[in-house]
């Protein structure tokens, strides 16, 4: 725009410019419509940019609001326990150890919130890099099972791998650590929102150059109206229930980021009181 309007500007503001120069500068050009179009394009681009920035600012505000809200619960709990101990509870053998243990539990809760927060802000800033390698996804699932077996036992959930004999090894190319995180989140959810003596099954499928990985449970299920939102950060279907389980509502947001960074998508099918199935694909290797 500036380049095009410059001659006109010069002409109006510099007395030394003669009318002959003016004619030469402007001859053969129909500037007004062109400038007008450039201005419109520019304005449209700026509007988009401004809207994007406004959206980001809104996200940031919400994010901060959510963080302080989530941290408040454990902080106030810890404060409560410590005050009770200070006000004489320390001598009371019925509660002194118990309250310290509870305070410690709240501190662990804070640590896990802060860790999740760190991962999600790294994922959302886009600065993280995936480290691709070839690995056996069947083996990785077994490792995740080993890792969370204790919490599964507490919830009375059986974890199992559904595989044919030919599926002892399924090789994929992906970021192994991140996929470990994805599987851990999905399987932990299936335990937390599962029913007593429930079942979680991980199964595999094939679709062209991709391996399909499914995590299926027969637990609580998710109401249809909540399905589109469960991947949003801090979104929980049943806040009080989820908070009892120590949920922040960041797990699936992290899962979605990681899967999308792999240029894949995470899908969910769910029926209330019947169960849920989360699935994604990875490139075969
Ligand atoms: N397998 C499942 N069965 C039923 N509901 C589920 C399942 N997985 C997720 N949900 C619902 O989706 C919500 C969001 O899940 P997400 O993993 O993001 O958060 P969270 O488990 O509450 O907390 P976090 O994973 O951060 O500890 C959960 O609170 C729960 O209501
Ligand atoms: Mg979760």
mmCIF file of C-alpha atoms and ligand atoms in Angstrom:
data_model
loop_
_atom_site.group_PDB
_atom_site.id
_atom_site.type_symbol
_atom_site.label_atom_id
_atom_site.label_comp_id
_atom_site.label_asym_id
_atom_site.label_seq_id
_atom_site.Cartn_x
_atom_site.Cartn_y
_atom_site.Cartn_z
ATOM 1 C CA UNK A 1 0.000 0.000 0.000
ATOM 2 C CA UNK A 2 2.732 2.415 0.986
ATOM 3 C CA UNK A 3 4.636 1.850 -2.262
ATOM 4 C CA UNK A 4 1.574 2.568 -4.314
ATOM 5 C CA UNK A 5 0.439 5.639 -2.492
ATOM 6 C CA UNK A 6 3.905 7.077 -2.136
ATOM 7 C CA UNK A 7 3.861 8.983 -5.430
ATOM 8 C CA UNK A 8 0.550 10.557 -4.569
ATOM 9 C CA UNK A 9 1.810 11.432 -1.137
ATOM 10 C CA UNK A 10 4.964 12.990 -2.538
ATOM 11 C CA UNK A 11 2.968 15.029 -4.966
ATOM 12 C CA UNK A 12 0.676 16.463 -2.369
ATOM 13 C CA UNK A 13 3.374 17.175 0.158
ATOM 14 C CA UNK A 14 6.420 18.171 -1.829
ATOM 15 C CA UNK A 15 6.021 21.433 -3.674
ATOM 16 C CA UNK A 16 9.142 20.672 -5.715
ATOM 17 C CA UNK A 17 7.430 17.872 -7.582
ATOM 18 C CA UNK A 18 6.264 19.218 -10.882
ATOM 19 C CA UNK A 19 3.042 18.332 -12.541
ATOM 20 C CA UNK A 20 5.013 16.682 -15.365
ATOM 21 C CA UNK A 21 6.611 14.279 -12.873
ATOM 22 C CA UNK A 22 3.221 13.736 -11.401
ATOM 23 C CA UNK A 23 1.802 12.728 -14.751
ATOM 24 C CA UNK A 24 4.699 10.361 -15.369
ATOM 25 C CA UNK A 25 4.346 8.725 -11.986
ATOM 26 C CA UNK A 26 0.673 8.178 -12.345
ATOM 27 C CA UNK A 27 0.334 7.547 -16.057
ATOM 28 C CA UNK A 28 -1.255 4.302 -17.061
ATOM 29 C CA UNK A 29 -2.146 3.315 -13.512
ATOM 30 C CA UNK A 30 -5.572 3.131 -12.049
ATOM 31 C CA UNK A 31 -4.434 3.252 -8.504
ATOM 32 C CA UNK A 32 -7.530 3.770 -6.475
ATOM 33 C CA UNK A 33 -9.202 0.355 -6.914
ATOM 34 C CA UNK A 34 -5.848 -1.337 -6.483
ATOM 35 C CA UNK A 35 -5.050 0.536 -3.279
ATOM 36 C CA UNK A 36 -8.556 -0.041 -2.088
ATOM 37 C CA UNK A 37 -8.205 -3.783 -2.619
ATOM 38 C CA UNK A 38 -4.852 -3.862 -0.836
ATOM 39 C CA UNK A 39 -6.322 -1.939 2.063
ATOM 40 C CA UNK A 40 -9.233 -4.353 2.300
ATOM 41 C CA UNK A 41 -6.939 -7.383 2.189
ATOM 42 C CA UNK A 42 -4.729 -5.845 4.814
ATOM 43 C CA UNK A 43 -7.661 -5.005 7.065
ATOM 44 C CA UNK A 44 -9.037 -8.499 6.733
ATOM 45 C CA UNK A 45 -5.690 -10.034 7.612
ATOM 46 C CA UNK A 46 -5.378 -7.788 10.643
ATOM 47 C CA UNK A 47 -8.899 -8.654 11.790
ATOM 48 C CA UNK A 48 -8.022 -12.344 11.675
ATOM 49 C CA UNK A 49 -4.816 -11.709 13.575
ATOM 50 C CA UNK A 50 -6.604 -9.679 16.227
ATOM 51 C CA UNK A 51 -9.269 -12.336 16.669
ATOM 52 C CA UNK A 52 -6.597 -14.975 17.030
ATOM 53 C CA UNK A 53 -4.788 -12.918 19.661
ATOM 54 C CA UNK A 54 -8.032 -12.279 21.520
ATOM 55 C CA UNK A 55 -8.746 -16.006 21.502
ATOM 56 C CA UNK A 56 -5.272 -16.735 22.867
ATOM 57 C CA UNK A 57 -5.697 -14.130 25.590
ATOM 58 C CA UNK A 58 -9.000 -15.725 26.549
ATOM 59 C CA UNK A 59 -7.385 -19.171 26.707
ATOM 60 C CA UNK A 60 -4.634 -17.811 28.900
ATOM 61 C CA UNK A 61 -7.094 -16.166 31.272
ATOM 62 C CA UNK A 62 -9.105 -19.356 31.540
ATOM 63 C CA UNK A 63 -6.003 -21.449 31.976
ATOM 64 C CA UNK A 64 -4.749 -19.305 34.860
ATOM 65 C CA UNK A 65 -8.185 -19.287 36.444
ATOM 66 C CA UNK A 66 -8.381 -23.067 36.222
ATOM 67 C CA UNK A 67 -4.900 -23.565 37.628
ATOM 68 C CA UNK A 68 -5.533 -21.486 40.706
ATOM 69 C CA UNK A 69 -8.874 -23.182 41.192
ATOM 70 C CA UNK A 70 -7.308 -26.648 41.004
ATOM 71 C CA UNK A 71 -4.434 -25.787 43.313
ATOM 72 C CA UNK A 72 -6.668 -24.216 45.936
ATOM 73 C CA UNK A 73 -8.198 -27.509 47.057
ATOM 74 C CA UNK A 74 -4.955 -29.252 48.058
ATOM 75 C CA UNK A 75 -3.479 -26.041 49.482
ATOM 76 C CA UNK A 76 -6.456 -25.448 51.767
ATOM 77 C CA UNK A 77 -6.420 -29.107 52.776
ATOM 78 C CA UNK A 78 -2.776 -28.913 53.772
ATOM 79 C CA UNK A 79 -3.426 -25.705 55.661
ATOM 80 C CA UNK A 80 -6.288 -27.351 57.532
ATOM 81 C CA UNK A 81 -4.215 -30.354 58.575
ATOM 82 C CA UNK A 82 -1.268 -28.264 59.697
ATOM 83 C CA UNK A 83 -3.423 -25.852 61.696
ATOM 84 C CA UNK A 84 -5.143 -28.744 63.462
ATOM 85 C CA UNK A 85 -1.774 -30.234 64.309
ATOM 86 C CA UNK A 86 -0.477 -26.889 65.584
ATOM 87 C CA UNK A 87 -3.538 -26.328 67.714
ATOM 88 C CA UNK A 88 -2.906 -29.425 69.776
ATOM 89 C CA UNK A 89 -3.459 -32.200 67.268
ATOM 90 C CA UNK A 90 0.236 -32.960 67.349
ATOM 91 C CA UNK A 91 -0.154 -34.619 70.752
ATOM 92 C CA UNK A 92 -3.236 -36.565 69.683
ATOM 93 C CA UNK A 93 -2.036 -39.966 68.540
ATOM 94 C CA UNK A 94 -5.374 -40.595 66.837
ATOM 95 C CA UNK A 95 -4.758 -37.943 64.245
ATOM 96 C CA UNK A 96 -1.158 -36.762 64.216
ATOM 97 C CA UNK A 97 0.199 -39.344 61.836
ATOM 98 C CA UNK A 98 -2.995 -39.543 59.814
ATOM 99 C CA UNK A 99 -3.045 -35.791 59.181
ATOM 100 C CA UNK A 100 0.577 -35.767 58.145
ATOM 101 C CA UNK A 101 -0.146 -38.583 55.710
ATOM 102 C CA UNK A 102 -3.118 -36.697 54.317
ATOM 103 C CA UNK A 103 -1.063 -33.543 53.959
ATOM 104 C CA UNK A 104 1.513 -35.556 52.092
ATOM 105 C CA UNK A 105 -1.183 -36.885 49.781
ATOM 106 C CA UNK A 106 -2.325 -33.341 49.017
ATOM 107 C CA UNK A 107 1.245 -32.380 48.249
ATOM 108 C CA UNK A 108 1.516 -35.275 45.792
ATOM 109 C CA UNK A 109 -1.665 -34.042 44.216
ATOM 110 C CA UNK A 110 -0.135 -30.593 43.772
ATOM 111 C CA UNK A 111 2.980 -32.095 42.246
ATOM 112 C CA UNK A 112 0.953 -34.038 39.730
ATOM 113 C CA UNK A 113 -1.089 -30.950 38.794
ATOM 114 C CA UNK A 114 2.072 -28.942 38.280
ATOM 115 C CA UNK A 115 3.640 -31.736 36.191
ATOM 116 C CA UNK A 116 0.551 -31.973 33.986
ATOM 117 C CA UNK A 117 0.497 -28.227 33.652
ATOM 118 C CA UNK A 118 4.111 -28.238 32.565
ATOM 119 C CA UNK A 119 3.515 -30.921 29.960
ATOM 120 C CA UNK A 120 0.488 -29.219 28.557
ATOM 121 C CA UNK A 121 2.071 -25.810 28.253
ATOM 122 C CA UNK A 122 5.047 -27.378 26.526
ATOM 123 C CA UNK A 123 2.723 -29.238 24.167
ATOM 124 C CA UNK A 124 0.618 -26.173 23.448
ATOM 125 C CA UNK A 125 3.537 -23.874 22.817
ATOM 126 C CA UNK A 126 4.567 -26.263 20.071
ATOM 127 C CA UNK A 127 8.221 -26.157 21.086
ATOM 128 C CA UNK A 128 8.433 -29.832 21.908
ATOM 129 C CA UNK A 129 9.877 -32.223 19.355
ATOM 130 C CA UNK A 130 8.816 -35.789 18.860
ATOM 131 C CA UNK A 131 11.562 -38.345 18.933
ATOM 132 C CA UNK A 132 10.577 -41.010 16.479
ATOM 133 C CA UNK A 133 11.839 -44.543 16.832
ATOM 134 C CA UNK A 134 10.798 -48.016 15.788
ATOM 135 C CA UNK A 135 9.330 -50.056 18.637
ATOM 136 C CA UNK A 136 7.019 -52.954 19.438
ATOM 137 C CA UNK A 137 3.697 -51.506 20.565
ATOM 138 C CA UNK A 138 2.533 -54.818 22.081
ATOM 139 C CA UNK A 139 5.509 -54.759 24.408
ATOM 140 C CA UNK A 140 4.924 -51.117 25.297
ATOM 141 C CA UNK A 141 1.329 -51.859 26.298
ATOM 142 C CA UNK A 142 2.603 -54.682 28.534
ATOM 143 C CA UNK A 143 5.004 -52.223 30.168
ATOM 144 C CA UNK A 144 2.175 -49.769 30.822
ATOM 145 C CA UNK A 145 0.132 -52.591 32.364
ATOM 146 C CA UNK A 146 3.004 -53.494 34.684
ATOM 147 C CA UNK A 147 3.393 -49.884 35.641
ATOM 148 C CA UNK A 148 -0.219 -49.289 36.670
ATOM 149 C CA UNK A 149 -1.126 -52.743 37.849
ATOM 150 C CA UNK A 150 -1.324 -51.607 41.454
ATOM 151 C CA UNK A 151 -3.948 -48.961 40.785
ATOM 152 C CA UNK A 152 -5.872 -51.424 38.637
ATOM 153 C CA UNK A 153 -5.920 -53.916 41.505
ATOM 154 C CA UNK A 154 -7.233 -51.229 43.826
ATOM 155 C CA UNK A 155 -10.060 -50.560 41.408
ATOM 156 C CA UNK A 156 -10.562 -54.298 40.891
ATOM 157 C CA UNK A 157 -10.095 -53.925 37.165
ATOM 158 C CA UNK A 158 -8.525 -56.600 35.005
ATOM 159 C CA UNK A 159 -6.205 -55.387 32.316
ATOM 160 C CA UNK A 160 -5.756 -57.567 29.305
ATOM 161 C CA UNK A 161 -4.240 -57.572 25.890
ATOM 162 C CA UNK A 162 -6.340 -58.999 23.134
ATOM 163 C CA UNK A 163 -4.023 -60.392 20.578
ATOM 164 C CA UNK A 164 -3.798 -63.157 18.095
ATOM 165 C CA UNK A 165 -0.719 -65.357 18.084
ATOM 166 C CA UNK A 166 0.515 -63.450 15.055
ATOM 167 C CA UNK A 167 0.395 -60.244 17.015
ATOM 168 C CA UNK A 168 3.174 -60.862 19.532
ATOM 169 C CA UNK A 169 5.066 -58.132 17.784
ATOM 170 C CA UNK A 170 3.598 -55.099 16.110
ATOM 171 C CA UNK A 171 6.196 -52.581 15.030
ATOM 172 C CA UNK A 172 5.376 -48.913 14.800
ATOM 173 C CA UNK A 173 7.257 -45.688 14.259
ATOM 174 C CA UNK A 174 6.411 -43.071 16.864
ATOM 175 C CA UNK A 175 7.662 -41.255 19.939
ATOM 176 C CA UNK A 176 7.818 -44.119 22.408
ATOM 177 C CA UNK A 177 7.864 -42.029 25.600
ATOM 178 C CA UNK A 178 4.893 -39.968 24.475
ATOM 179 C CA UNK A 179 2.893 -42.999 23.420
ATOM 180 C CA UNK A 180 3.646 -44.504 26.831
ATOM 181 C CA UNK A 181 2.087 -41.347 28.308
ATOM 182 C CA UNK A 182 -0.954 -41.666 26.007
ATOM 183 C CA UNK A 183 -1.540 -45.321 26.930
ATOM 184 C CA UNK A 184 -1.019 -44.589 30.615
ATOM 185 C CA UNK A 185 -3.617 -41.812 30.521
ATOM 186 C CA UNK A 186 -6.184 -43.867 28.612
ATOM 187 C CA UNK A 187 -5.752 -46.993 30.721
ATOM 188 C CA UNK A 188 -5.741 -45.007 33.977
ATOM 189 C CA UNK A 189 -9.032 -43.421 32.920
ATOM 190 C CA UNK A 190 -10.507 -46.832 32.165
ATOM 191 C CA UNK A 191 -9.587 -47.878 35.711
ATOM 192 C CA UNK A 192 -10.796 -44.681 37.389
ATOM 193 C CA UNK A 193 -14.110 -44.596 35.567
ATOM 194 C CA UNK A 194 -14.563 -48.348 35.428
ATOM 195 C CA UNK A 195 -17.047 -50.342 37.408
ATOM 196 C CA UNK A 196 -16.121 -52.793 40.150
ATOM 197 C CA UNK A 197 -14.566 -55.920 38.694
ATOM 198 C CA UNK A 198 -14.565 -54.169 35.369
ATOM 199 C CA UNK A 199 -12.416 -55.017 32.408
ATOM 200 C CA UNK A 200 -10.082 -53.038 30.220
ATOM 201 C CA UNK A 201 -8.889 -54.549 26.980
ATOM 202 C CA UNK A 202 -6.240 -53.206 24.650
ATOM 203 C CA UNK A 203 -6.555 -54.539 21.127
ATOM 204 C CA UNK A 204 -4.899 -53.891 17.783
ATOM 205 C CA UNK A 205 -6.062 -53.647 14.220
ATOM 206 C CA UNK A 206 -4.584 -52.832 10.882
ATOM 207 C CA UNK A 207 -5.619 -50.264 8.323
ATOM 208 C CA UNK A 208 -3.308 -49.906 5.333
ATOM 209 C CA UNK A 209 -0.030 -48.424 6.513
ATOM 210 C CA UNK A 210 -1.390 -47.858 10.012
ATOM 211 C CA UNK A 211 -1.848 -49.842 13.182
ATOM 212 C CA UNK A 212 -5.038 -49.140 15.112
ATOM 213 C CA UNK A 213 -4.739 -49.219 18.894
ATOM 214 C CA UNK A 214 -7.925 -49.448 20.959
ATOM 215 C CA UNK A 215 -8.449 -49.142 24.686
ATOM 216 C CA UNK A 216 -11.876 -50.538 25.546
ATOM 217 C CA UNK A 217 -13.577 -50.619 28.936
ATOM 218 C CA UNK A 218 -16.970 -51.659 30.263
ATOM 219 C CA UNK A 219 -17.140 -48.835 32.794
ATOM 220 C CA UNK A 220 -19.253 -45.758 33.458
ATOM 221 C CA UNK A 221 -19.359 -44.507 29.884
ATOM 222 C CA UNK A 222 -19.670 -40.853 28.910
ATOM 223 C CA UNK A 223 -22.941 -39.001 28.251
ATOM 224 C CA UNK A 224 -23.298 -38.105 24.586
ATOM 225 C CA UNK A 225 -23.525 -34.385 25.287
ATOM 226 C CA UNK A 226 -20.119 -34.444 27.011
ATOM 227 C CA UNK A 227 -18.326 -36.465 24.331
ATOM 228 C CA UNK A 228 -17.300 -33.522 22.144
ATOM 229 C CA UNK A 229 -15.762 -31.750 25.135
ATOM 230 C CA UNK A 230 -13.804 -34.401 27.020
ATOM 231 C CA UNK A 231 -10.576 -33.549 25.195
ATOM 232 C CA UNK A 232 -10.684 -29.944 26.411
ATOM 233 C CA UNK A 233 -8.308 -29.107 29.203
ATOM 234 C CA UNK A 234 -9.861 -29.259 32.659
ATOM 235 C CA UNK A 235 -13.082 -30.717 31.288
ATOM 236 C CA UNK A 236 -14.569 -33.422 33.499
ATOM 237 C CA UNK A 237 -17.931 -35.053 33.167
ATOM 238 C CA UNK A 238 -18.562 -35.430 36.849
ATOM 239 C CA UNK A 239 -16.428 -32.906 38.663
ATOM 240 C CA UNK A 240 -16.929 -34.153 42.193
ATOM 241 C CA UNK A 241 -16.367 -37.780 41.262
ATOM 242 C CA UNK A 242 -13.357 -37.018 39.149
ATOM 243 C CA UNK A 243 -11.820 -34.845 41.851
ATOM 244 C CA UNK A 244 -12.148 -37.657 44.373
ATOM 245 C CA UNK A 245 -10.095 -39.704 41.997
ATOM 246 C CA UNK A 246 -7.561 -36.939 41.830
ATOM 247 C CA UNK A 247 -8.411 -35.918 38.287
ATOM 248 C CA UNK A 248 -7.556 -32.496 36.914
ATOM 249 C CA UNK A 249 -9.095 -32.995 33.509
ATOM 250 C CA UNK A 250 -5.784 -32.605 31.699
ATOM 251 C CA UNK A 251 -5.152 -36.241 30.773
ATOM 252 C CA UNK A 252 -7.155 -36.370 27.572
ATOM 253 C CA UNK A 253 -6.024 -32.897 26.497
ATOM 254 C CA UNK A 254 -2.440 -34.175 26.727
ATOM 255 C CA UNK A 255 -3.390 -37.350 24.841
ATOM 256 C CA UNK A 256 -4.980 -35.334 22.051
ATOM 257 C CA UNK A 257 -1.940 -33.078 21.653
ATOM 258 C CA UNK A 258 0.449 -36.014 21.465
ATOM 259 C CA UNK A 259 -1.647 -37.960 18.969
ATOM 260 C CA UNK A 260 -2.156 -34.911 16.782
ATOM 261 C CA UNK A 261 1.559 -34.189 16.843
ATOM 262 C CA UNK A 262 1.886 -37.667 15.304
ATOM 263 C CA UNK A 263 -0.467 -36.415 12.550
ATOM 264 C CA UNK A 264 -3.109 -38.839 13.726
ATOM 265 C CA UNK A 265 -6.435 -38.412 15.516
ATOM 266 C CA UNK A 266 -7.832 -39.749 18.752
ATOM 267 C CA UNK A 267 -11.359 -41.096 18.560
ATOM 268 C CA UNK A 268 -13.888 -42.053 21.179
ATOM 269 C CA UNK A 269 -17.029 -44.117 21.188
ATOM 270 C CA UNK A 270 -18.976 -44.381 24.395
ATOM 271 C CA UNK A 271 -22.288 -45.423 25.816
ATOM 272 C CA UNK A 272 -23.483 -44.424 29.243
ATOM 273 C CA UNK A 273 -23.253 -47.297 31.743
ATOM 274 C CA UNK A 274 -21.960 -49.597 29.002
ATOM 275 C CA UNK A 275 -18.404 -48.435 28.499
ATOM 276 C CA UNK A 276 -16.024 -46.495 26.297
ATOM 277 C CA UNK A 277 -13.520 -47.113 23.585
ATOM 278 C CA UNK A 278 -10.667 -44.772 22.769
ATOM 279 C CA UNK A 279 -8.657 -45.444 19.632
ATOM 280 C CA UNK A 280 -5.854 -43.957 17.559
ATOM 281 C CA UNK A 281 -3.547 -45.027 14.774
ATOM 282 C CA UNK A 282 0.223 -45.078 14.421
ATOM 283 C CA UNK A 283 2.392 -45.641 11.373
ATOM 284 C CA UNK A 284 3.566 -49.217 10.860
ATOM 285 C CA UNK A 285 7.307 -49.673 10.777
HETATM 286 N N1 LIG B 1 -12.778 -44.412 30.051
HETATM 287 C C1 LIG B 1 -13.622 -43.485 30.513
HETATM 288 N N2 LIG B 1 -14.856 -43.808 30.974
HETATM 289 C C2 LIG B 1 -15.706 -42.858 31.428
HETATM 290 N N3 LIG B 1 -15.425 -41.548 31.496
HETATM 291 C C3 LIG B 1 -14.212 -41.150 31.060
HETATM 292 C C4 LIG B 1 -13.251 -42.084 30.549
HETATM 293 N N4 LIG B 1 -12.142 -41.395 30.199
HETATM 294 C C5 LIG B 1 -12.399 -40.100 30.470
HETATM 295 N N5 LIG B 1 -13.633 -39.942 30.999
HETATM 296 C C6 LIG B 1 -14.268 -38.658 31.395
HETATM 297 O O1 LIG B 1 -13.582 -37.612 30.741
HETATM 298 C C7 LIG B 1 -13.083 -36.666 31.697
HETATM 299 C C8 LIG B 1 -11.763 -36.105 31.204
HETATM 300 O O2 LIG B 1 -10.735 -37.097 31.275
HETATM 301 P P1 LIG B 1 -9.239 -36.656 31.532
HETATM 302 O O3 LIG B 1 -8.375 -37.857 31.514
HETATM 303 O O4 LIG B 1 -8.927 -35.548 30.586
HETATM 304 O O5 LIG B 1 -9.305 -36.006 32.993
HETATM 305 P P2 LIG B 1 -9.311 -36.672 34.441
HETATM 306 O O6 LIG B 1 -9.145 -38.156 34.343
HETATM 307 O O7 LIG B 1 -10.512 -36.148 35.146
HETATM 308 O O8 LIG B 1 -8.046 -36.012 35.115
HETATM 309 P P3 LIG B 1 -6.475 -36.310 34.824
HETATM 310 O O9 LIG B 1 -6.411 -37.301 33.698
HETATM 311 O O10 LIG B 1 -5.927 -34.969 34.464
HETATM 312 O O11 LIG B 1 -5.954 -36.835 36.101
HETATM 313 C C9 LIG B 1 -12.982 -37.450 32.992
HETATM 314 O O12 LIG B 1 -13.112 -36.589 34.107
HETATM 315 C C10 LIG B 1 -14.164 -38.402 32.885
HETATM 316 O O13 LIG B 1 -15.347 -37.747 33.290
HETATM 317 MG MG1 LIG B 2 -7.470 -38.934 33.192
#
